[in-house]
Short mmCIF file of C-alpha atoms (C1' of nucleotides) in Angstrom, two decimals:
data_model
loop_
_atom_site.label_atom_id
_atom_site.label_comp_id
_atom_site.label_asym_id
_atom_site.label_seq_id
_atom_site.Cartn_x
_atom_site.Cartn_y
_atom_site.Cartn_z
CA UNK A 1 140.83 137.31 61.40
CA UNK A 2 137.42 137.31 63.04
CA UNK A 3 135.78 138.41 66.20
CA UNK A 4 137.20 136.47 69.10
CA UNK A 5 135.04 135.28 71.94
CA UNK A 6 136.24 132.87 74.55
CA UNK A 7 134.17 129.93 73.40
CA UNK A 8 134.73 127.80 76.49
CA UNK A 9 133.77 130.66 78.73
CA UNK A 10 130.67 131.21 76.66
CA UNK A 11 129.68 127.58 76.88
CA UNK A 12 129.91 127.70 80.65
CA UNK A 13 127.85 130.86 80.68
CA UNK A 14 125.12 129.06 78.74
CA UNK A 15 125.43 126.08 81.09
CA UNK A 16 124.95 128.40 84.06
CA UNK A 17 121.81 129.77 82.48
CA UNK A 18 120.60 126.21 82.01
CA UNK A 19 121.30 125.47 85.68
CA UNK A 20 119.28 128.50 86.64
CA UNK A 21 116.31 127.42 84.57
CA UNK A 22 116.42 123.85 85.92
CA UNK A 23 116.76 125.02 89.53
CA UNK A 24 113.91 127.50 89.22
CA UNK A 25 111.48 125.77 86.91
CA UNK A 26 112.61 122.17 86.50
CA UNK A 27 114.12 120.18 83.68
CA UNK A 28 110.85 120.17 81.73
CA UNK A 29 111.16 123.92 81.21
CA UNK A 30 114.77 123.72 80.08
CA UNK A 31 114.12 124.50 76.45
CA UNK A 32 116.71 126.16 74.26
CA UNK A 33 114.58 129.28 74.08
CA UNK A 34 114.22 129.59 77.84
CA UNK A 35 117.93 129.00 78.32
CA UNK A 36 118.85 131.56 75.68
CA UNK A 37 116.55 134.11 77.23
CA UNK A 38 117.93 133.76 80.76
CA UNK A 39 121.45 133.78 79.34
CA UNK A 40 120.63 137.04 77.57
CA UNK A 41 121.40 135.52 74.18
CA UNK A 42 119.47 134.80 71.04
CA UNK A 43 118.43 131.28 70.21
CA UNK A 44 120.83 131.28 67.27
CA UNK A 45 123.74 132.22 69.50
CA UNK A 46 123.17 129.33 71.84
CA UNK A 47 123.03 126.95 68.94
CA UNK A 48 126.26 128.42 67.64
CA UNK A 49 128.09 127.01 70.65
CA UNK A 50 126.13 123.79 70.89
CA UNK A 51 125.20 121.97 67.71
CA UNK A 52 122.59 119.95 69.51
CA UNK A 53 120.36 120.27 72.49
CA UNK A 54 121.82 116.91 73.52
CA UNK A 55 125.32 118.38 73.41
CA UNK A 56 124.34 121.23 75.70
CA UNK A 57 122.65 118.86 78.10
CA UNK A 58 125.61 116.51 78.40
CA UNK A 59 128.10 119.37 78.67
CA UNK A 60 126.13 121.01 81.46
CA UNK A 61 125.70 117.69 83.22
CA UNK A 62 129.45 117.15 83.28
CA UNK A 63 130.10 120.71 84.46
CA UNK A 64 127.63 120.20 87.28
CA UNK A 65 129.01 116.82 88.30
CA UNK A 66 132.61 118.02 88.24
CA UNK A 67 131.79 121.16 90.18
CA UNK A 68 130.27 119.12 92.98
CA UNK A 69 132.97 116.48 93.17
CA UNK A 70 135.89 118.89 92.80
CA UNK A 71 134.77 120.73 95.91
CA UNK A 72 134.73 117.49 97.88
CA UNK A 73 138.02 116.31 96.37
CA UNK A 74 139.79 119.49 97.43
CA UNK A 75 138.85 119.01 101.04
CA UNK A 76 139.51 115.29 100.81
CA UNK A 77 143.05 115.75 99.58
CA UNK A 78 143.72 118.27 102.30
CA UNK A 79 142.50 115.69 104.80
CA UNK A 80 144.64 112.92 103.33
CA UNK A 81 147.69 115.18 103.33
CA UNK A 82 147.61 116.18 106.96
CA UNK A 83 148.81 113.74 109.57
CA UNK A 84 146.22 111.68 111.34
CA UNK A 85 144.73 113.42 114.30
CA UNK A 86 144.81 111.66 117.60
CA UNK A 87 141.47 113.13 118.57
CA UNK A 88 138.32 111.37 117.56
CA UNK A 89 136.11 114.42 117.30
CA UNK A 90 138.61 116.08 114.99
CA UNK A 91 138.61 113.15 112.62
CA UNK A 92 134.81 113.08 112.55
CA UNK A 93 134.70 116.79 111.89
CA UNK A 94 137.19 116.52 109.01
CA UNK A 95 135.30 113.68 107.34
CA UNK A 96 132.01 115.43 107.87
CA UNK A 97 133.49 118.47 106.20
CA UNK A 98 134.47 116.50 103.13
CA UNK A 99 131.13 114.76 102.69
CA UNK A 100 129.19 117.92 103.51
CA UNK A 101 130.41 119.29 100.21
CA UNK A 102 128.08 116.77 98.58
CA UNK A 103 125.05 118.12 100.45
CA UNK A 104 122.94 121.18 99.58
CA UNK A 105 123.95 123.21 102.62
CA UNK A 106 123.88 126.67 101.07
CA UNK A 107 122.12 128.26 98.14
CA UNK A 108 124.95 127.53 95.72
CA UNK A 109 125.25 123.88 96.61
CA UNK A 110 121.47 123.65 96.73
CA UNK A 111 121.15 124.71 93.10
CA UNK A 112 123.89 122.24 92.17
CA UNK A 113 122.13 119.45 94.02
CA UNK A 114 118.78 120.20 92.42
CA UNK A 115 120.29 120.16 88.95
CA UNK A 116 122.20 117.02 89.80
CA UNK A 117 119.08 115.17 90.89
CA UNK A 118 117.11 116.16 87.84
CA UNK A 119 119.93 115.07 85.59
CA UNK A 120 120.49 111.71 87.26
CA UNK A 121 116.81 110.88 87.04
CA UNK A 122 116.66 112.00 83.43
CA UNK A 123 119.71 109.90 82.57
CA UNK A 124 117.66 106.83 83.40
CA UNK A 125 115.68 107.15 80.19
CA UNK A 126 117.99 109.46 78.21
CA UNK A 127 120.69 107.38 76.56
CA UNK A 128 122.68 110.50 75.66
CA UNK A 129 123.34 111.10 79.36
CA UNK A 130 124.10 107.57 80.51
CA UNK A 131 127.86 107.86 80.04
CA UNK A 132 128.02 111.06 82.06
CA UNK A 133 125.88 109.44 84.74
CA UNK A 134 128.26 106.49 84.95
CA UNK A 135 131.19 108.85 85.44
CA UNK A 136 129.25 110.64 88.14
CA UNK A 137 128.57 107.41 90.01
CA UNK A 138 132.25 106.54 89.89
CA UNK A 139 133.23 109.99 91.15
CA UNK A 140 131.01 109.95 94.23
CA UNK A 141 131.95 106.34 94.88
CA UNK A 142 135.61 107.34 94.86
CA UNK A 143 135.12 110.27 97.24
CA UNK A 144 133.05 108.31 99.73
CA UNK A 145 135.33 105.29 99.46
CA UNK A 146 138.40 107.35 100.28
CA UNK A 147 136.67 108.93 103.25
CA UNK A 148 135.76 105.50 104.56
CA UNK A 149 139.39 104.45 104.19
CA UNK A 150 140.47 107.44 106.25
CA UNK A 151 138.13 106.31 108.98
CA UNK A 152 139.27 102.70 108.78
CA UNK A 153 142.96 103.58 108.88
CA UNK A 154 142.58 105.64 111.99
CA UNK A 155 143.94 104.02 115.15
CA UNK A 156 140.84 105.42 116.82
CA UNK A 157 138.71 102.94 114.91
CA UNK A 158 137.87 100.18 117.33
CA UNK A 159 135.15 98.33 115.43
CA UNK A 160 135.70 95.90 112.62
CA UNK A 161 133.75 97.17 109.64
CA UNK A 162 133.57 96.11 106.01
CA UNK A 163 134.70 99.13 104.00
CA UNK A 164 132.52 98.40 100.98
CA UNK A 165 129.44 97.96 103.15
CA UNK A 166 130.01 101.18 105.04
CA UNK A 167 130.67 103.06 101.81
CA UNK A 168 127.38 101.84 100.43
CA UNK A 169 125.47 102.84 103.54
CA UNK A 170 127.18 106.22 103.56
CA UNK A 171 126.34 106.81 99.91
CA UNK A 172 122.72 105.93 100.64
CA UNK A 173 122.61 108.38 103.53
CA UNK A 174 124.17 111.13 101.44
CA UNK A 175 121.81 110.54 98.54
CA UNK A 176 118.82 110.33 100.83
CA UNK A 177 119.70 113.47 102.80
CA UNK A 178 120.40 115.34 99.59
CA UNK A 179 117.08 114.27 98.13
CA UNK A 180 115.12 115.29 101.21
CA UNK A 181 116.90 118.62 101.53
CA UNK A 182 116.26 119.37 97.88
CA UNK A 183 112.62 118.34 97.81
CA UNK A 184 111.54 119.31 101.29
CA UNK A 185 113.73 122.18 102.48
CA UNK A 186 111.10 123.25 104.99
CA UNK A 187 111.44 119.98 106.89
CA UNK A 188 115.10 119.36 106.21
CA UNK A 189 117.12 122.41 107.14
CA UNK A 190 120.84 122.46 106.30
CA UNK A 191 121.99 122.19 109.92
CA UNK A 192 119.62 119.27 110.37
CA UNK A 193 121.07 117.28 107.49
CA UNK A 194 124.61 118.10 108.53
CA UNK A 195 123.90 116.92 112.06
CA UNK A 196 122.50 113.62 110.79
CA UNK A 197 125.62 113.06 108.72
CA UNK A 198 127.91 113.87 111.64
CA UNK A 199 125.96 111.60 113.94
CA UNK A 200 126.34 108.70 111.55
CA UNK A 201 130.10 109.16 111.35
CA UNK A 202 130.27 109.32 115.14
CA UNK A 203 128.34 106.08 115.27
CA UNK A 204 130.85 104.43 112.98
CA UNK A 205 133.73 105.43 115.22
CA UNK A 206 131.98 104.94 118.53
CA UNK A 207 133.45 102.18 120.67
CA UNK B 1 69.79 103.78 80.43
CA UNK B 2 73.17 104.13 78.80
CA UNK B 3 76.27 102.09 78.44
CA UNK B 4 77.68 101.43 81.86
CA UNK B 5 81.39 101.47 82.50
CA UNK B 6 82.94 101.34 85.92
CA UNK B 7 84.38 104.84 85.96
CA UNK B 8 86.67 104.33 88.94
CA UNK B 9 88.05 101.15 87.45
CA UNK B 10 88.59 102.98 84.18
CA UNK B 11 90.47 105.77 85.91
CA UNK B 12 92.83 103.30 87.53
CA UNK B 13 93.35 101.61 84.18
CA UNK B 14 94.42 104.93 82.71
CA UNK B 15 96.66 105.54 85.72
CA UNK B 16 98.32 102.17 85.17
CA UNK B 17 98.99 103.10 81.57
CA UNK B 18 100.53 106.35 82.79
CA UNK B 19 102.74 104.40 85.21
CA UNK B 20 103.87 102.22 82.37
CA UNK B 21 104.82 105.19 80.21
CA UNK B 22 106.69 106.88 83.06
CA UNK B 23 108.55 103.71 84.01
CA UNK B 24 109.55 102.96 80.44
CA UNK B 25 110.16 106.38 78.94
CA UNK B 26 110.18 108.90 81.76
CA UNK B 27 107.82 111.63 82.88
CA UNK B 28 108.72 113.84 79.91
CA UNK B 29 107.06 111.34 77.58
CA UNK B 30 103.91 111.09 79.67
CA UNK B 31 101.65 112.99 77.28
CA UNK B 32 97.94 112.35 77.11
CA UNK B 33 98.36 110.87 73.65
CA UNK B 34 101.07 108.41 74.76
CA UNK B 35 99.04 107.41 77.78
CA UNK B 36 95.89 106.91 75.74
CA UNK B 37 97.75 104.78 73.23
CA UNK B 38 99.32 102.46 75.81
CA UNK B 39 95.95 102.23 77.56
CA UNK B 40 94.37 101.20 74.28
CA UNK B 41 92.01 104.15 74.36
CA UNK B 42 91.41 107.21 72.26
CA UNK B 43 92.55 110.61 73.42
CA UNK B 44 88.94 111.70 73.78
CA UNK B 45 88.20 108.75 76.04
CA UNK B 46 90.97 109.59 78.43
CA UNK B 47 89.79 113.15 78.58
CA UNK B 48 86.30 111.91 79.34
CA UNK B 49 87.50 110.50 82.66
CA UNK B 50 89.95 113.28 83.46
CA UNK B 51 88.98 116.87 82.71
CA UNK B 52 92.55 118.03 82.96
CA UNK B 53 95.98 116.64 82.47
CA UNK B 54 96.69 117.99 85.95
CA UNK B 55 93.79 115.94 87.34
CA UNK B 56 95.19 112.74 85.83
CA UNK B 57 98.65 113.50 87.16
CA UNK B 58 97.53 114.12 90.71
CA UNK B 59 95.19 111.13 90.71
CA UNK B 60 97.94 108.81 89.51
CA UNK B 61 100.38 110.27 92.02
CA UNK B 62 98.04 109.49 94.88
CA UNK B 63 97.35 105.99 93.59
CA UNK B 64 101.07 105.36 93.40
CA UNK B 65 101.81 106.77 96.83
CA UNK B 66 98.98 104.85 98.48
CA UNK B 67 99.92 101.62 96.76
CA UNK B 68 103.44 101.84 98.16
CA UNK B 69 102.50 102.84 101.69
CA UNK B 70 99.58 100.44 102.02
CA UNK B 71 101.90 97.51 101.39
CA UNK B 72 104.20 98.68 104.17
CA UNK B 73 101.31 99.49 106.52
CA UNK B 74 99.87 96.00 106.16
CA UNK B 75 103.10 94.40 107.31
CA UNK B 76 103.59 97.05 109.96
CA UNK B 77 100.23 96.43 111.54
CA UNK B 78 100.86 92.72 111.55
CA UNK B 79 104.13 93.41 113.35
CA UNK B 80 102.51 95.71 115.89
CA UNK B 81 99.77 93.16 116.56
CA UNK B 82 101.97 90.22 117.38
CA UNK B 83 103.63 90.02 120.75
CA UNK B 84 107.21 91.21 121.03
CA UNK B 85 109.69 88.55 120.13
CA UNK B 86 112.39 87.79 122.62
CA UNK B 87 114.85 87.09 119.85
CA UNK B 88 116.85 89.94 118.42
CA UNK B 89 117.27 88.52 114.94
CA UNK B 90 113.52 87.97 114.65
CA UNK B 91 112.80 91.60 115.49
CA UNK B 92 115.34 92.81 112.95
CA UNK B 93 113.88 90.56 110.32
CA UNK B 94 110.34 91.78 110.98
CA UNK B 95 111.31 95.43 110.79
CA UNK B 96 113.40 94.82 107.70
CA UNK B 97 110.37 93.19 106.13
CA UNK B 98 108.21 96.24 106.75
CA UNK B 99 110.69 98.77 105.41
CA UNK B 100 111.63 96.53 102.49
CA UNK B 101 108.18 97.20 101.12
CA UNK B 102 109.40 100.75 100.43
CA UNK B 103 112.32 99.48 98.33
CA UNK B 104 112.25 98.41 94.67
CA UNK B 105 113.02 94.76 95.33
CA UNK B 106 111.01 93.23 92.50
CA UNK B 107 109.75 94.40 89.15
CA UNK B 108 106.43 95.59 90.49
CA UNK B 109 107.89 97.61 93.32
CA UNK B 110 110.61 98.83 90.97
CA UNK B 111 108.08 100.39 88.64
CA UNK B 112 106.31 101.95 91.61
CA UNK B 113 109.57 103.37 92.92
CA UNK B 114 110.53 104.82 89.55
CA UNK B 115 107.19 106.53 89.19
CA UNK B 116 107.38 107.71 92.77
CA UNK B 117 110.80 109.32 92.25
CA UNK B 118 109.78 111.07 89.08
CA UNK B 119 106.67 112.42 90.74
CA UNK B 120 108.42 113.65 93.86
CA UNK B 121 111.00 115.49 91.83
CA UNK B 122 108.36 116.97 89.57
CA UNK B 123 106.34 118.11 92.58
CA UNK B 124 109.20 120.43 93.44
CA UNK B 125 108.28 122.79 90.60
CA UNK B 126 104.71 121.66 89.94
CA UNK B 127 102.35 123.37 92.37
CA UNK B 128 99.49 121.07 91.38
CA UNK B 129 101.33 118.14 92.96
CA UNK B 130 102.65 119.76 96.12
CA UNK B 131 99.68 118.73 98.27
CA UNK B 132 99.98 115.12 97.23
CA UNK B 133 103.72 115.27 97.87
CA UNK B 134 103.12 116.58 101.38
CA UNK B 135 100.76 113.69 102.08
CA UNK B 136 103.38 111.29 100.77
CA UNK B 137 106.04 112.70 103.09
CA UNK B 138 103.74 112.31 106.04
CA UNK B 139 102.91 108.72 105.08
CA UNK B 140 106.50 107.52 104.87
CA UNK B 141 107.36 109.47 107.99
CA UNK B 142 104.58 107.68 109.84
CA UNK B 143 105.65 104.22 108.67
CA UNK B 144 109.31 104.72 109.50
CA UNK B 145 108.47 106.41 112.78
CA UNK B 146 106.33 103.50 113.89
CA UNK B 147 109.04 101.01 112.98
CA UNK B 148 111.55 102.98 115.02
CA UNK B 149 109.15 102.92 117.96
CA UNK B 150 108.92 99.14 117.67
CA UNK B 151 112.69 98.96 117.92
CA UNK B 152 112.85 101.39 120.83
CA UNK B 153 110.17 99.60 122.81
CA UNK B 154 111.92 96.29 122.55
CA UNK B 155 113.61 95.12 125.75
CA UNK B 156 116.41 94.00 123.47
CA UNK B 157 117.32 97.63 122.79
CA UNK B 158 120.35 98.36 124.93
CA UNK B 159 121.46 101.71 123.46
CA UNK B 160 119.91 105.04 124.18
CA UNK B 161 118.83 106.52 120.88
CA UNK B 162 116.81 109.57 119.94
CA UNK B 163 113.79 108.28 118.00
CA UNK B 164 113.46 111.32 115.76
CA UNK B 165 117.13 111.22 114.85
CA UNK B 166 117.06 107.54 114.00
CA UNK B 167 113.88 107.96 111.99
CA UNK B 168 115.55 110.68 109.97
CA UNK B 169 118.64 108.58 109.33
CA UNK B 170 116.48 105.61 108.39
CA UNK B 171 114.43 107.68 105.99
CA UNK B 172 117.63 108.94 104.39
CA UNK B 173 118.93 105.40 103.96
CA UNK B 174 115.65 104.22 102.47
CA UNK B 175 115.48 107.14 100.07
CA UNK B 176 119.12 106.76 99.11
CA UNK B 177 118.90 103.01 98.57
CA UNK B 178 115.71 103.42 96.59
CA UNK B 179 117.29 106.09 94.42
CA UNK B 180 120.39 104.03 93.72
CA UNK B 181 118.41 100.87 92.98
CA UNK B 182 116.16 102.77 90.61
CA UNK B 183 118.90 104.63 88.77
CA UNK B 184 121.69 102.09 88.85
CA UNK B 185 120.14 98.62 89.05
CA UNK B 186 123.31 97.08 87.62
CA UNK B 187 125.34 98.16 90.65
CA UNK B 188 122.57 97.95 93.23
CA UNK B 189 120.94 94.55 93.08
CA UNK B 190 117.83 93.95 95.21
CA UNK B 191 119.58 91.57 97.63
CA UNK B 192 122.33 94.11 97.99
CA UNK B 193 120.02 96.92 99.04
CA UNK B 194 118.07 94.65 101.33
CA UNK B 195 121.29 93.53 103.02
CA UNK B 196 122.34 97.12 103.61
CA UNK B 197 119.01 97.90 105.22
CA UNK B 198 119.17 94.83 107.43
CA UNK B 199 122.72 95.64 108.47
CA UNK B 200 121.72 99.11 109.54
CA UNK B 201 118.90 97.80 111.70
CA UNK B 202 121.27 95.27 113.26
CA UNK B 203 123.63 98.13 114.02
CA UNK B 204 120.88 100.01 115.81
CA UNK B 205 120.12 97.05 118.04
CA UNK B 206 123.70 95.87 118.53
CA UNK B 207 124.94 96.12 122.09
"C1'" DG C 1 140.28 150.05 53.54
"C1'" DC C 2 139.05 145.29 52.59
"C1'" DA C 3 138.31 140.51 52.79
"C1'" DT C 4 137.63 136.70 55.57
"C1'" DT C 5 136.22 134.35 59.44
"C1'" DT C 6 133.39 134.23 63.49
"C1'" DG C 7 129.45 135.58 66.00
"C1'" DT C 8 124.49 137.11 66.10
"C1'" DG C 9 119.73 137.41 65.10
"C1'" DA C 10 115.53 136.14 63.03
"C1'" DA C 11 112.39 133.87 60.19
"C1'" DA C 12 110.38 129.46 58.72
"C1'" DC C 13 109.25 124.49 59.16
"C1'" DA C 14 107.73 120.22 60.95
"C1'" DT C 15 106.38 118.07 65.07
"C1'" DC C 16 104.22 117.48 69.39
"C1'" DT C 17 101.46 119.21 73.13
"C1'" DG C 18 96.88 120.34 75.77
"C1'" DT C 19 92.35 121.65 75.03
"C1'" DG C 20 87.73 122.76 73.00
"C1'" DC C 21 84.21 121.24 70.16
"C1'" DT C 22 81.37 118.17 67.47
"C1'" DA C 23 79.46 114.04 65.94
"C1'" DA C 24 78.99 109.18 65.84
"C1'" DA C 25 78.40 104.77 68.40
"C1'" DA C 26 76.63 101.95 72.10
"C1'" DA C 27 73.73 100.37 75.53
"C1'" DA C 28 69.71 100.45 78.53
"C1'" DG C 29 64.94 101.67 79.36
"C1'" DA C 30 60.27 103.05 77.31
"C1'" DT D 1 61.50 100.56 67.80
"C1'" DC D 2 62.57 104.83 69.70
"C1'" DT D 3 64.70 107.79 73.19
"C1'" DT D 4 68.08 109.05 76.29
"C1'" DT D 5 72.50 109.07 78.29
"C1'" DT D 6 77.12 107.58 78.41
"C1'" DT D 7 81.13 106.52 75.99
"C1'" DT D 8 84.15 106.89 72.10
"C1'" DA D 9 86.41 108.95 68.27
"C1'" DG D 10 88.16 112.57 65.66
"C1'" DC D 11 89.08 117.19 64.00
"C1'" DA D 12 90.87 121.81 64.70
"C1'" DC D 13 93.21 125.36 67.02
"C1'" DA D 14 96.84 127.79 69.58
"C1'" DG D 15 101.14 127.35 71.67
"C1'" DA D 16 105.76 125.49 72.38
"C1'" DT D 17 109.84 122.99 70.85
"C1'" DG D 18 114.09 121.44 68.09
"C1'" DT D 19 116.10 122.27 63.96
"C1'" DT D 20 117.37 124.33 59.45
"C1'" DT D 21 118.53 128.14 56.82
"C1'" DC D 22 119.95 132.54 55.67
"C1'" DA D 23 121.25 137.25 56.10
"C1'" DC D 24 123.67 140.64 58.79
"C1'" DA D 25 127.22 142.49 62.18
"C1'" DA D 26 131.74 142.57 64.04
"C1'" DA D 27 136.42 142.18 64.47
"C1'" DT D 28 141.03 140.79 63.00
"C1'" DG D 29 144.89 140.38 59.62
"C1'" DC D 30 146.49 142.00 55.20
#
DNA sequence: GCATTTGTGAAACATCTGTGCTAAAAAAGA
DNA sequence: TCTTTTTTAGCACAGATGTTTCACAAATGC
């Protein structure tokens, strides 16, 4: 029959172009024309794969959210699979490694984090994105919650902590660090943010 | 001579209209026409007080930033003036009160926080706002830093903490809580966020 | 080779945006 | 009342945006 192009692959290619535009010039410049141009496509081609601008926006949002959380989930499941370490510093390092996937520590994760922030803020007033935003909240809540459980279940944990409370504080720290590192990279270097995260986890486990 | 209108007062009135538009419909809808309409003015009138759109944006950003930090500074200076309390829970409560001014705990502060977030994110790609954003960073850094010093100087402080590190963690928590409360008010009620902040301060002072 | 289906490109339209320009209205002094 | 200056209102223009529509190209199955 007709010409065959991997449609799904093409949609992700357009989404990547959108990410690039948002990361470089902000969500306000993410017009269909700008996206098409950076994707090397014509405006008509982009609209062939996405009926709406809204459809492109939600699709890209979900790709971005999944990309971020899948990285963390991979490391998390590896952590849950291995037997509990008897050494405190090892446990801290493992948990730090999982949560660090949610921080903009390298250029790739930085672009993801920038796009993520812009999307979450936009979802506040953009009803078409609110469902995707809800799913995103649940995803990060699940990752952080499971990390907290790992800490709680460790025999090295001497304090009595309320899991929900610590998850909330940890989420706040992650969001806050991510925000600062995205907006103010000059003052918030990657190693700096990572160290703050590690220090907090050490505090939780400290006797 | 001519009709006399308090120009400064008029500029703040326009800024308030801009805040209203941003809080209700997001920064993308903050066009001069929308602002003029919600301010009850004609487009030409708005442009009479602000030559540029950029001038209005920066002016409103600074008004917003100062409004937030002045509230916290007032309480902070009251705290620094009074003699150190010998009771630990009193000190925590005082410091919580200062930092709580940076959180969206009521409708007024919520609108301020929303506008603040949108502006900070926009400043990332909007060179016209980067100076104002820098000033904002310094302002919150100063407030949080001075609160941390209050905690450190207390004879009730038993731990040995690095002030800069704790200030950074505290800023992250404040930013993260603020972000969550702005974006997800259904899951992050005001009392909830306030409790998390208080708990963190108690943790810092705990023996 | 041909027809059919899919992909591509471009032109056109209505809408919204910031900005420049002009003219009327309003108020205070002469 | 008349003049002067500020304030207000409105029009017009260029540019950008989402969307619609249509024509053309390309590739697969017959």
